[in-house]
Tab-separated table of C-alpha atoms in Angstrom:
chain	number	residue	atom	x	y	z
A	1	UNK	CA	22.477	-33.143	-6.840
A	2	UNK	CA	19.678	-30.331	-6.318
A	3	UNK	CA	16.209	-30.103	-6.984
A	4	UNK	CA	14.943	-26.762	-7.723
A	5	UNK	CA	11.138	-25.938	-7.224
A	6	UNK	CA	9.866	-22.723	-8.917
A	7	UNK	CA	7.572	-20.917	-6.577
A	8	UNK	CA	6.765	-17.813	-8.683
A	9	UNK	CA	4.773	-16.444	-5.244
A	10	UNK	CA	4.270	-13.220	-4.401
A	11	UNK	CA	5.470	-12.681	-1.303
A	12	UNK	CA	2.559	-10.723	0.072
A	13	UNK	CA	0.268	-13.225	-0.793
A	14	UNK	CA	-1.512	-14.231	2.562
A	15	UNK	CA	-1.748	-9.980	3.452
A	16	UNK	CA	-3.117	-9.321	-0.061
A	17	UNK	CA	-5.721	-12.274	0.738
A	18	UNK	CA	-6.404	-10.991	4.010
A	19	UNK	CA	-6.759	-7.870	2.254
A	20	UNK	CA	-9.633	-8.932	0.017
A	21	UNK	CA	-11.335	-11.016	2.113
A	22	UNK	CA	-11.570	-7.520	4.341
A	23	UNK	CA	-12.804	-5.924	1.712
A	24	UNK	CA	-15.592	-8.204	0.714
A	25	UNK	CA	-16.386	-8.499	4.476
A	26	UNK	CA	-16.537	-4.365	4.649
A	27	UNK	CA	-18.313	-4.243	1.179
A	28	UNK	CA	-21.144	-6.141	2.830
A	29	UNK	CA	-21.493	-4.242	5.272
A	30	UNK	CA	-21.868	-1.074	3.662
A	31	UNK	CA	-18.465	0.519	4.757
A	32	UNK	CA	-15.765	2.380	3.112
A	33	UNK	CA	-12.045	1.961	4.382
A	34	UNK	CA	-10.182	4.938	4.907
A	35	UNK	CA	-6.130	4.206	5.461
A	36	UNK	CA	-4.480	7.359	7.047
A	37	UNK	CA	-0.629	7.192	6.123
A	38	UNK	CA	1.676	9.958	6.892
A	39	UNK	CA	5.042	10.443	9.051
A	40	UNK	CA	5.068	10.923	13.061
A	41	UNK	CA	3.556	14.082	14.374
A	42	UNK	CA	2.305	15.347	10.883
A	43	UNK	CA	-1.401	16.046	12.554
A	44	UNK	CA	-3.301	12.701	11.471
A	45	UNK	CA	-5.149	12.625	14.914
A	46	UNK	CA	-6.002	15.999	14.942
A	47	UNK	CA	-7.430	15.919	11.444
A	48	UNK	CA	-9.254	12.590	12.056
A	49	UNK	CA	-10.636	13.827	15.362
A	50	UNK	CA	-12.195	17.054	13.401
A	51	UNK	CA	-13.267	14.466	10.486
A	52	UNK	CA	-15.085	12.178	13.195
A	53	UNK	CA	-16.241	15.132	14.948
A	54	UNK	CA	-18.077	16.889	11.735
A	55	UNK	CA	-18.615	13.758	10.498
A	56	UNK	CA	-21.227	12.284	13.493
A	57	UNK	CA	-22.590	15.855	13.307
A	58	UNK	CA	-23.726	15.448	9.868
A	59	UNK	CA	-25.207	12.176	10.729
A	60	UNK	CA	-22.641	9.741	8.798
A	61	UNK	CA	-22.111	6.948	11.011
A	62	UNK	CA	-17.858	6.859	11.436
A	63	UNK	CA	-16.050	4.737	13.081
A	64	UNK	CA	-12.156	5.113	13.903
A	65	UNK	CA	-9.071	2.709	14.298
A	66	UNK	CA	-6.213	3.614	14.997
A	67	UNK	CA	-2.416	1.950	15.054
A	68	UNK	CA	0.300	3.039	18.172
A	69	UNK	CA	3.413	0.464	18.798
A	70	UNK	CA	2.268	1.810	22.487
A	71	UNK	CA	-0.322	4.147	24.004
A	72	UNK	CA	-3.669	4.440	23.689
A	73	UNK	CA	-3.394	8.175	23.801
A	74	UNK	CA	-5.218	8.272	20.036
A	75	UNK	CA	-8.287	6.188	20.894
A	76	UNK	CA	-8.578	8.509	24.159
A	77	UNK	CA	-8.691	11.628	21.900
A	78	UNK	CA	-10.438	10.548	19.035
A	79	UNK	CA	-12.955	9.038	21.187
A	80	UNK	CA	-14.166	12.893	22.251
A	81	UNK	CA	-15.970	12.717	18.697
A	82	UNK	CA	-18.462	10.541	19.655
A	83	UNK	CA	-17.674	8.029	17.492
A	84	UNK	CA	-16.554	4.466	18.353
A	85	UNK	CA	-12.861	4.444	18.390
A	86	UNK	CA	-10.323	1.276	18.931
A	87	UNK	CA	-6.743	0.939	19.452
A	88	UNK	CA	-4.595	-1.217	18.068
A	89	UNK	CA	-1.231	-1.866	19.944
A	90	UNK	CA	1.226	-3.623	17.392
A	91	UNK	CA	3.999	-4.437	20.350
A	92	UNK	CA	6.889	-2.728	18.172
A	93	UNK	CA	5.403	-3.704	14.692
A	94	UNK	CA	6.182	-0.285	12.242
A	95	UNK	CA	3.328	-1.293	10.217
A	96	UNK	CA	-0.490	-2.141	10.234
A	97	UNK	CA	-1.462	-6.158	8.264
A	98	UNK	CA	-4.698	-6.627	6.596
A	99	UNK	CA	-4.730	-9.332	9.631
A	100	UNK	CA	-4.494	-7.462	12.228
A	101	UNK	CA	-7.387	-5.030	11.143
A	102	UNK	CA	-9.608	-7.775	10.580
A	103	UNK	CA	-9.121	-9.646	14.032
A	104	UNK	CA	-9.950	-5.772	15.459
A	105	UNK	CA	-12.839	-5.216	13.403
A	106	UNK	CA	-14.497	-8.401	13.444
A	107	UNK	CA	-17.244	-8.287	16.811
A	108	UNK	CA	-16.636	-4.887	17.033
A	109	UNK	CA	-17.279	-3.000	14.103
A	110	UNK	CA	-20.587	-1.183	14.317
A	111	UNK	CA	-23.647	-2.427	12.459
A	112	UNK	CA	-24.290	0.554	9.979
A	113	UNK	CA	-20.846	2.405	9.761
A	114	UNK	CA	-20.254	4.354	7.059
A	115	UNK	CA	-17.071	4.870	6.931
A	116	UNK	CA	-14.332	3.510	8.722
A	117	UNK	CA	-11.008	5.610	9.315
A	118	UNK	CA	-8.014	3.637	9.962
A	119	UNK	CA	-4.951	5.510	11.080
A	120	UNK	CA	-2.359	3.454	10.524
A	121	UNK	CA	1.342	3.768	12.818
A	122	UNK	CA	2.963	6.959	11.896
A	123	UNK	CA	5.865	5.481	9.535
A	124	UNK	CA	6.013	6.644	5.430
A	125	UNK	CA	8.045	3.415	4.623
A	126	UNK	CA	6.398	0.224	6.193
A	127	UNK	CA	2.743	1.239	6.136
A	128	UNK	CA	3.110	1.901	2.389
A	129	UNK	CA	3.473	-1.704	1.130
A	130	UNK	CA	0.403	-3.494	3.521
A	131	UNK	CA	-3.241	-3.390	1.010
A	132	UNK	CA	-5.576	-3.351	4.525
A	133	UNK	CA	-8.789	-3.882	2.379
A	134	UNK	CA	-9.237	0.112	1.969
A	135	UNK	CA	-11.487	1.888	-0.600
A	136	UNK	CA	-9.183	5.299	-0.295
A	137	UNK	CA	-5.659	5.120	0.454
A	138	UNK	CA	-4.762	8.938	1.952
A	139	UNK	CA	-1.260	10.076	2.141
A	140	UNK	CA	-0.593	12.721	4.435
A	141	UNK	CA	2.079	15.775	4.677
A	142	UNK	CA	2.385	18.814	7.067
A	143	UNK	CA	3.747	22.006	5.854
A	144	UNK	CA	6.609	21.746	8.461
A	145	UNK	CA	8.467	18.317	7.065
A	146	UNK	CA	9.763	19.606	3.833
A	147	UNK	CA	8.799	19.626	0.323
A	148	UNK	CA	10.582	16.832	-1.051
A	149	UNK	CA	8.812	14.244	1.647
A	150	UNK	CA	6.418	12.717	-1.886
A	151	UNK	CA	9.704	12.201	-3.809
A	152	UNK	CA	11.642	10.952	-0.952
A	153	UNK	CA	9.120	8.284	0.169
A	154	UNK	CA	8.012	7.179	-3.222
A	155	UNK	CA	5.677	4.487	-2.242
A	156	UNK	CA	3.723	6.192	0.283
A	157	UNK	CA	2.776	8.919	-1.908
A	158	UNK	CA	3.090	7.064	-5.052
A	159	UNK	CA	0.011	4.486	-3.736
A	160	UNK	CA	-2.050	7.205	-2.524
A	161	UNK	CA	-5.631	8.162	-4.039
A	162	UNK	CA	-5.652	10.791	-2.158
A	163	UNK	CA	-2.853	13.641	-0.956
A	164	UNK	CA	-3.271	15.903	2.071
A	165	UNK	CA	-1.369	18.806	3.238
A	166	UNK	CA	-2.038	19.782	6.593
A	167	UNK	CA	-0.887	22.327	8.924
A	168	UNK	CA	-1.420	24.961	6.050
A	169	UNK	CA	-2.589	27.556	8.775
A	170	UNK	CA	1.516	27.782	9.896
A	171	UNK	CA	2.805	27.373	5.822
A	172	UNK	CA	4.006	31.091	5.206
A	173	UNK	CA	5.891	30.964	9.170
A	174	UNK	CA	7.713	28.067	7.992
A	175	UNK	CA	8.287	28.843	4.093
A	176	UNK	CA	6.379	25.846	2.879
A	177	UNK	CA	7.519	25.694	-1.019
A	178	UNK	CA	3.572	24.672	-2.319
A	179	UNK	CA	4.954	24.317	-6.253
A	180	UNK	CA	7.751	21.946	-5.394
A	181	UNK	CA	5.659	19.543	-3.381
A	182	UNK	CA	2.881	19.554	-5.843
A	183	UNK	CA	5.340	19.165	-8.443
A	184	UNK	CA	7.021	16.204	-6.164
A	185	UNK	CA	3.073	14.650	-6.073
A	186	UNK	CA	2.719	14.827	-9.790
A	187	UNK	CA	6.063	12.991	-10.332
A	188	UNK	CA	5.638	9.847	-8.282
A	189	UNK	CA	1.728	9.790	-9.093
A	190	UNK	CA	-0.244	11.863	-11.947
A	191	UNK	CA	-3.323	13.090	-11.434
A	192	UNK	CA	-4.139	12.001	-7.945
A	193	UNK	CA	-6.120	14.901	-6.039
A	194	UNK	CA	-4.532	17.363	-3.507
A	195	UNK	CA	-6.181	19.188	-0.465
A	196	UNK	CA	-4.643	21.275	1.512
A	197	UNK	CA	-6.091	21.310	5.603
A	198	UNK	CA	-5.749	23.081	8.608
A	199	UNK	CA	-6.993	20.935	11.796
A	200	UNK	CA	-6.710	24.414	13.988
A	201	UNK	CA	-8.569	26.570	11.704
A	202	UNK	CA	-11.051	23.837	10.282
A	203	UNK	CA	-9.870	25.107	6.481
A	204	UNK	CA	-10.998	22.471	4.311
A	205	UNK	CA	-11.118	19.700	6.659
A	206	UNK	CA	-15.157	19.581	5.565
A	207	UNK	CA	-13.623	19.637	2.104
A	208	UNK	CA	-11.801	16.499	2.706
A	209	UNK	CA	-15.115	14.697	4.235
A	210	UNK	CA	-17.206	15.378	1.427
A	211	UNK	CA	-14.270	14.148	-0.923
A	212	UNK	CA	-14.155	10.844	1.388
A	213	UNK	CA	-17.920	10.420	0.913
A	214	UNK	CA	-17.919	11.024	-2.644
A	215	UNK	CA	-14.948	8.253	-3.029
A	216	UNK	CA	-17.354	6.365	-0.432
A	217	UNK	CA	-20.710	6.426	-3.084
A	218	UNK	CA	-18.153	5.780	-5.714
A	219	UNK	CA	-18.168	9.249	-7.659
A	220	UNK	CA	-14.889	9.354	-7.760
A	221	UNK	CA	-11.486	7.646	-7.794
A	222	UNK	CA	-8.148	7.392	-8.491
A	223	UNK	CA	-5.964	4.782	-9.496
A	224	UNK	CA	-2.318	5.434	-9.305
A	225	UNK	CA	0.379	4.678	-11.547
A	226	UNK	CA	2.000	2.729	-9.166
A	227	UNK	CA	-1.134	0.637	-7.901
A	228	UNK	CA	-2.530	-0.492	-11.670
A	229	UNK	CA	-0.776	-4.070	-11.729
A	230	UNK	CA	-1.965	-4.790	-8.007
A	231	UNK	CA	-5.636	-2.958	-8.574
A	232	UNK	CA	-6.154	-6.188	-11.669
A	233	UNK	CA	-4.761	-8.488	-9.481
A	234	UNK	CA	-7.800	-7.788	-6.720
A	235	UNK	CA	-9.611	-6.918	-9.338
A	236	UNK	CA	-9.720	-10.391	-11.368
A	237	UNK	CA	-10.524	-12.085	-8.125
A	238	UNK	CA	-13.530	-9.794	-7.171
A	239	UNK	CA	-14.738	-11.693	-10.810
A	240	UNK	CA	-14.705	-14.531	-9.542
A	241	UNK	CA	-11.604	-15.872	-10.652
A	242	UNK	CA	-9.699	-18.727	-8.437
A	243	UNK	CA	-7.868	-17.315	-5.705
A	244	UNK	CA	-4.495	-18.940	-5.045
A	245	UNK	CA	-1.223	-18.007	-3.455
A	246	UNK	CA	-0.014	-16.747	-5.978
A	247	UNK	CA	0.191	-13.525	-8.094
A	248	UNK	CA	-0.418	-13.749	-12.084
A	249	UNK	CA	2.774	-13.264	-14.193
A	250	UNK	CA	2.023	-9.021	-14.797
A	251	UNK	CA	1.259	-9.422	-18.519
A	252	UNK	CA	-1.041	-12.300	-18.169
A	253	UNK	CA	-4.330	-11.697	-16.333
A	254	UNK	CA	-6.584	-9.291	-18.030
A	255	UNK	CA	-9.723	-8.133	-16.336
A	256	UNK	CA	-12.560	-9.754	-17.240
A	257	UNK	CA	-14.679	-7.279	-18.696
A	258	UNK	CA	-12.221	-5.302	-20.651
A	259	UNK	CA	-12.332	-2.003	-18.972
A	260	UNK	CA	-9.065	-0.234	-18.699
A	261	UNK	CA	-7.803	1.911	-15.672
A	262	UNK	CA	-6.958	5.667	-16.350
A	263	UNK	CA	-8.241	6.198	-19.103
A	264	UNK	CA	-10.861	9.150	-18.825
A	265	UNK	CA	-9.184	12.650	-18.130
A	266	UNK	CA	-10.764	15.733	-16.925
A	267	UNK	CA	-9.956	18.866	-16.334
A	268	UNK	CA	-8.188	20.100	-13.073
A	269	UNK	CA	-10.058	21.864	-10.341
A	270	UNK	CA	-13.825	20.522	-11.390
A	271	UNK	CA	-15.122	20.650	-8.136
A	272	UNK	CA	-17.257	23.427	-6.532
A	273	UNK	CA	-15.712	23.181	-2.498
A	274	UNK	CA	-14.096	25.417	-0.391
A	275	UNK	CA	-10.477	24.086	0.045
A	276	UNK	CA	-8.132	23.624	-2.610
A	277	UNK	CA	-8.833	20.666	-4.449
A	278	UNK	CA	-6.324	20.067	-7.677
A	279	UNK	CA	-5.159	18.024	-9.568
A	280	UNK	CA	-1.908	17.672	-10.193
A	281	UNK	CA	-2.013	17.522	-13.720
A	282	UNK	CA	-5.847	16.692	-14.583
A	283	UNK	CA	-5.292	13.475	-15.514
A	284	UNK	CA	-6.084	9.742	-14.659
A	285	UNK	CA	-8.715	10.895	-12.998
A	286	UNK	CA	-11.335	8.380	-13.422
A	287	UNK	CA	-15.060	8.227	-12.486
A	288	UNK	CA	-15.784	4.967	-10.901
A	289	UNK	CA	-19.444	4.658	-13.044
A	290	UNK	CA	-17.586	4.250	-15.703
A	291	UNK	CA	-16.446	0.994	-14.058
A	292	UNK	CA	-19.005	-1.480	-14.519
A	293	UNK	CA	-19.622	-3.916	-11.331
A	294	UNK	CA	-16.625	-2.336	-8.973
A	295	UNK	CA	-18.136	0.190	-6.230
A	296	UNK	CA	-15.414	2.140	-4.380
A	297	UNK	CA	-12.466	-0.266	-4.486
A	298	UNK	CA	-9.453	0.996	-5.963
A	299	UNK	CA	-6.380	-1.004	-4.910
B	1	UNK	CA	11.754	-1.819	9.760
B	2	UNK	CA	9.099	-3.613	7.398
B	3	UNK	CA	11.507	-6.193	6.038
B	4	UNK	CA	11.391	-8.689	9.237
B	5	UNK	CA	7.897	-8.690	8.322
B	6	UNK	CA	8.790	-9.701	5.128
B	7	UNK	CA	11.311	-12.158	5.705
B	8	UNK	CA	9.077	-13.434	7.799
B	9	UNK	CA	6.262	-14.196	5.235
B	10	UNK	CA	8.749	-15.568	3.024
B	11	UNK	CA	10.092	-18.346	5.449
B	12	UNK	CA	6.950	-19.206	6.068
B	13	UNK	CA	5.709	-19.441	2.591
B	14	UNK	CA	8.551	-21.630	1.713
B	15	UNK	CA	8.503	-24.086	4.558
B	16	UNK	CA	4.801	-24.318	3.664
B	17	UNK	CA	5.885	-24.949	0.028
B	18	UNK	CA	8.268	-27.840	0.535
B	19	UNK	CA	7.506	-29.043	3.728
B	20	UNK	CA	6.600	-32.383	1.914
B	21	UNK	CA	10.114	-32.525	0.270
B	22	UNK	CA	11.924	-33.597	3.340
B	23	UNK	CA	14.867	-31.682	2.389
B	24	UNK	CA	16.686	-28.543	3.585
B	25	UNK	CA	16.723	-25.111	1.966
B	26	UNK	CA	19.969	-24.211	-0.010
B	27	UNK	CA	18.877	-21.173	-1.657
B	28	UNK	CA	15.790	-18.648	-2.406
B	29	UNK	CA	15.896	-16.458	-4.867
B	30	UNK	CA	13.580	-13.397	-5.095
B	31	UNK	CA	12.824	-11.033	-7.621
B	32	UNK	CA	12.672	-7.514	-5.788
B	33	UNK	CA	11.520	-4.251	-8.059
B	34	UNK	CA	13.220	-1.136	-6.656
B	35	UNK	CA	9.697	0.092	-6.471
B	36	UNK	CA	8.748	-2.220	-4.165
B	37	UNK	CA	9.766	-0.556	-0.830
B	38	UNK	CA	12.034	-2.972	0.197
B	39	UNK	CA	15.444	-2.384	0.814
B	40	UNK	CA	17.334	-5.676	-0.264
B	41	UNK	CA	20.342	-5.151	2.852
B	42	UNK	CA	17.506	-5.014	5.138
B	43	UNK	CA	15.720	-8.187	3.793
B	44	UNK	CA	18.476	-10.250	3.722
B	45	UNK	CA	19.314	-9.379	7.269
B	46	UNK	CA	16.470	-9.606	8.446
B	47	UNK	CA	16.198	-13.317	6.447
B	48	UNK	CA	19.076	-14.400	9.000
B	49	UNK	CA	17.356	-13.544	11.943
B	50	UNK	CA	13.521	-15.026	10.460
B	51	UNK	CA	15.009	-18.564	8.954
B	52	UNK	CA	16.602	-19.762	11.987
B	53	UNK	CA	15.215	-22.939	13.294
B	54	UNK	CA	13.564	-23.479	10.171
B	55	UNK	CA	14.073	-25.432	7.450
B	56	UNK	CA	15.787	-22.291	5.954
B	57	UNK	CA	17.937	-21.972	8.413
B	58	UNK	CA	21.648	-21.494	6.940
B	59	UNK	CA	19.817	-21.226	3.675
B	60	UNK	CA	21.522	-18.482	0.914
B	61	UNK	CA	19.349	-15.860	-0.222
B	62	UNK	CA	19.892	-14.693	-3.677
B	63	UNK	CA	17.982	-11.352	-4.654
B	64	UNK	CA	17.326	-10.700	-8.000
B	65	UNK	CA	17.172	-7.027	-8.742
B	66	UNK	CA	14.253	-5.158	-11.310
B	67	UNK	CA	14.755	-1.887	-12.572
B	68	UNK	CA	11.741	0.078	-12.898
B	69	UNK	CA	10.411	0.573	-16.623
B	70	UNK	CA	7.958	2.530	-18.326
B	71	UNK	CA	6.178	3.160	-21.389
B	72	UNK	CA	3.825	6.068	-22.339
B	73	UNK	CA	0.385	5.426	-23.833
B	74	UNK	CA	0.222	8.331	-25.601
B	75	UNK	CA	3.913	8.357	-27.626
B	76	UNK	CA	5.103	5.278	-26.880
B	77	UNK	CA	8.787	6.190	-25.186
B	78	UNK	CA	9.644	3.432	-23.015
B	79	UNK	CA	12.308	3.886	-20.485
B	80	UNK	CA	13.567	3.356	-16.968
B	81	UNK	CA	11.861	5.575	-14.675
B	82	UNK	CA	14.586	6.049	-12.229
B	83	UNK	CA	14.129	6.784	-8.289
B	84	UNK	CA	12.484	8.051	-6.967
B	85	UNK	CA	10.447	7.813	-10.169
B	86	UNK	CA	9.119	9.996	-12.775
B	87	UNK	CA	6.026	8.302	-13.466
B	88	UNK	CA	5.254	10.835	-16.331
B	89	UNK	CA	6.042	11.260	-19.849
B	90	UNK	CA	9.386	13.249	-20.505
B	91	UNK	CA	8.400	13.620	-23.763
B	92	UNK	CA	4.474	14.513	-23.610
B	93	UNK	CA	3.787	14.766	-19.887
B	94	UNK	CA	1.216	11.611	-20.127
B	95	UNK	CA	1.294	9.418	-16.823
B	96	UNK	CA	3.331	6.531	-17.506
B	97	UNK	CA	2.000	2.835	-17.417
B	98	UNK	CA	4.597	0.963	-15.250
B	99	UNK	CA	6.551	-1.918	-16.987
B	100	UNK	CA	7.950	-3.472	-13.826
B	101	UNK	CA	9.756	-2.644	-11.087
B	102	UNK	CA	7.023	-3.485	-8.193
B	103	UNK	CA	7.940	-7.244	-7.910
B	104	UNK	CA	8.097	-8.640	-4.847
B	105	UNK	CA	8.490	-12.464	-5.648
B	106	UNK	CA	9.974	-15.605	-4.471
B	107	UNK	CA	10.625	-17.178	-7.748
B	108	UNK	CA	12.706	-20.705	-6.518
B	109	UNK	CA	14.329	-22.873	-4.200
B	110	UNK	CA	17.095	-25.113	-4.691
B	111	UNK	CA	16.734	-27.973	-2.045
B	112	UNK	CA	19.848	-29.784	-0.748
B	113	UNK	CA	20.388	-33.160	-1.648
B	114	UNK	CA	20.203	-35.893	1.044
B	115	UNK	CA	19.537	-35.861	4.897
B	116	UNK	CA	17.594	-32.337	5.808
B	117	UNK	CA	19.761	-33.075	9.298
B	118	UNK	CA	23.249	-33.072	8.291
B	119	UNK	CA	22.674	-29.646	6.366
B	120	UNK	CA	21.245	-28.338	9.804
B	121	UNK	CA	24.651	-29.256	11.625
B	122	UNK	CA	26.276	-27.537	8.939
B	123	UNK	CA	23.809	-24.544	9.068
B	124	UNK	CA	24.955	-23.263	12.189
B	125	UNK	CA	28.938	-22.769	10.922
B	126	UNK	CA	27.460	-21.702	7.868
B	127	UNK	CA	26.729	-17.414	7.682
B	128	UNK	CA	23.280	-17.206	5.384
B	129	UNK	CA	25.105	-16.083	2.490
């Protein structure tokens, strides 16, 4: 004869915990998580290294981690900003943990930083399903891998708050189709934001830092489709609900003080930047003081 | 190659879960959404590799499938979203709100009956599934 024990646990469990206890422990502290996800060779250190750069220049303490399975090649160049950088070596791991951040972070991380930029391994698949305790979740795209890279790695692009093109200085030499990859954006996530960067020619990149630092005082935010059932999850806990192993059943935890997600739309194109800043379809673009007792976290 | 990771968390989170029971694993189901970003081939290969020497080892994993649904807020049309996924309205072009399809569960175990030992002998002439 069996026995059968129902578990009903999500499988992510101990990340997702690791996950919020990062956050709290970054929330304290006064700093904003920034996870950098994109494919290999798509110009995340480049950008970050021009976002560190202007961003010590401008007197916002930054700080920098970033994810190799080998190398510290990254930490070496981003270091050149000034900021402090670390490396983390995962030994053949295709993803970053909520974990593994926080063993790196904790006695190192800077008293003061602002923001914190975490460039996670170059992968669009693994990366994608690993909450690290971030504020703003950016998803990443050069001109030169295709247009159909947001509807071909759902998740990644589907999770972001945040979409950046970069490479857009080389677009017209290699026939970048803009529409369809906007139009790819909008499918596997309304409304989330789009900037388009060059990290040669410096177009928009200070776009992009003051959109960080906005997200970073909680101006604005964006909660994907994909990330609502997960966002009341960390949500109900922040409240001070029990914390277990275990997920609620999706239907049955409501957030506490009744607020829903998404549902405040404004126009596309409302802000005053250089850089192009849509989005996609101006909607579910919500304001995060509309959000009574949450500051910046939107996973 | 995420799914090791995976498989990983889920042998753990099981032996934790009836490590009192004194009884080997026969079977694990999980609920997997085909939004979740995890391809179920690659979990259960991985699952092989993760339970052995565990008290999963030679277990059978059983993966329970989720299509994607969704419903829009502002006509109410309530369909599969498909993949990769339309998460907007076909009919009105509102975002959708997402039924299901994320899930990334162990729902049960089915424990052997009797000596946790004998099943391990077994275990190793037994493939995982």
């Amino acid at each position: 004869m069996c026995r059968t024990v129902d578990l009903h646990q999500a499988v992510l469990a101990k990340n997702d915990e690791n996950a919020l206890a990062l956050r709290g422990y970054l929330g304290d502290r006064g700093t904003v998580a920034v996870n950098l996800l994109s494919s290999p060779g798509s110009g995340k250190t480049a950008l970050l290294e021009q976002l560190l750069t202007r961003a010590v220049a401008g007197g916002t303490p930054a700080a920098a981690v970033t994810a190799d399975l080998a190398t510290e090649n990254d930490a070496t160049r981003l270091a050149r900003s000034g900021a402090p950088v670390r490396q983390i070596l995962t030994d053949g791991l295709c993803h970053l943990e909520a974990g593994m951040l926080r063993r790196k972070l904790e006695g190192w991380l800077p008293e003061g930083t602002r923001l914190l930029f975490v460039e996670n391994v170059g992968n669009l698949v693994c990366p994608a399903s690993y909450d690290l305790g971030e504020t703003l979740r950016v998803a990443l795209a050069s001109v030169t891998e295709g247009e159909d890279k947001p509807v071909k790695y759902p998740t990644a692009f589907g999770l972001a708050q945040l979409v950046v093109i970069t490479k857009t200085d080389i677009a017209d030499a290699v026939g970048f189709d803009r529409e369809a990859f906007l139009r790819g954006v909008r499918q596997v996530n309304p409304g989330v934001p789009v900037l388009e960067t060059s990290a040669r020619t410096g177009v928009g990149v200070d776009a992009l830092l003051a959109h960080v630092l906005r997200c970073a005082a909680g101006e604005e935010t964006h909660v994907p489709v994909l990330a609502r059932e997960h966002e009341r999850y960390l949500r109900s806990h922040e409240n001070g609900h029990e914390h277990g192993h275990e997920h609620p059943p999706a239907d049955g935890h409501e957030h506490g003080d009744g607020h829903t997600h998404g549902d405040e739309h404004r126009p596309a194109g409302g802000h005053d930047h250089t850089g192009r800043h849509e989005h996609v379809d101006g909607r579910e673009h919500v304001h995060a003081s509309t959000r009574p007792g949450v500051r910046g976290q939107t996973r | 190659m995420h799914e090791l990771s995976i498989a990983v968390a889920v042998v753990e989170q099981v032996e934790e879960a009836v490590r009192d029971q004194g009884r080997a694993v026969e079977s694990l189901t999980l609920r997997i959404g085909e939004l979740a970003g995890v391809v179920p081939e690659a979990l259960d290969f991985s699952f092989g590799l993760a339970a052995e020497g565990t008290a999963l080892a030679g277990a059978r994993l059983l993966i329970e499938t989720v299509e994607a649904r969704g419903r829009c807020e502002g006509c109410g049309r309530e369909a599969p979203t498909g993949m990769p996924p339309v998460l907007w309205c076909a009919g009105c072009g509102a975002p959708l709100t997402l039924l299901g399809g994320r899930e990334l569960e162990i729902v049960r175990v089915t424990l052997a009956d009797g000596r946790p030992e004998v099943r391990d002998e077994e275990a190793s002439h037994v493939p995982h599934r």
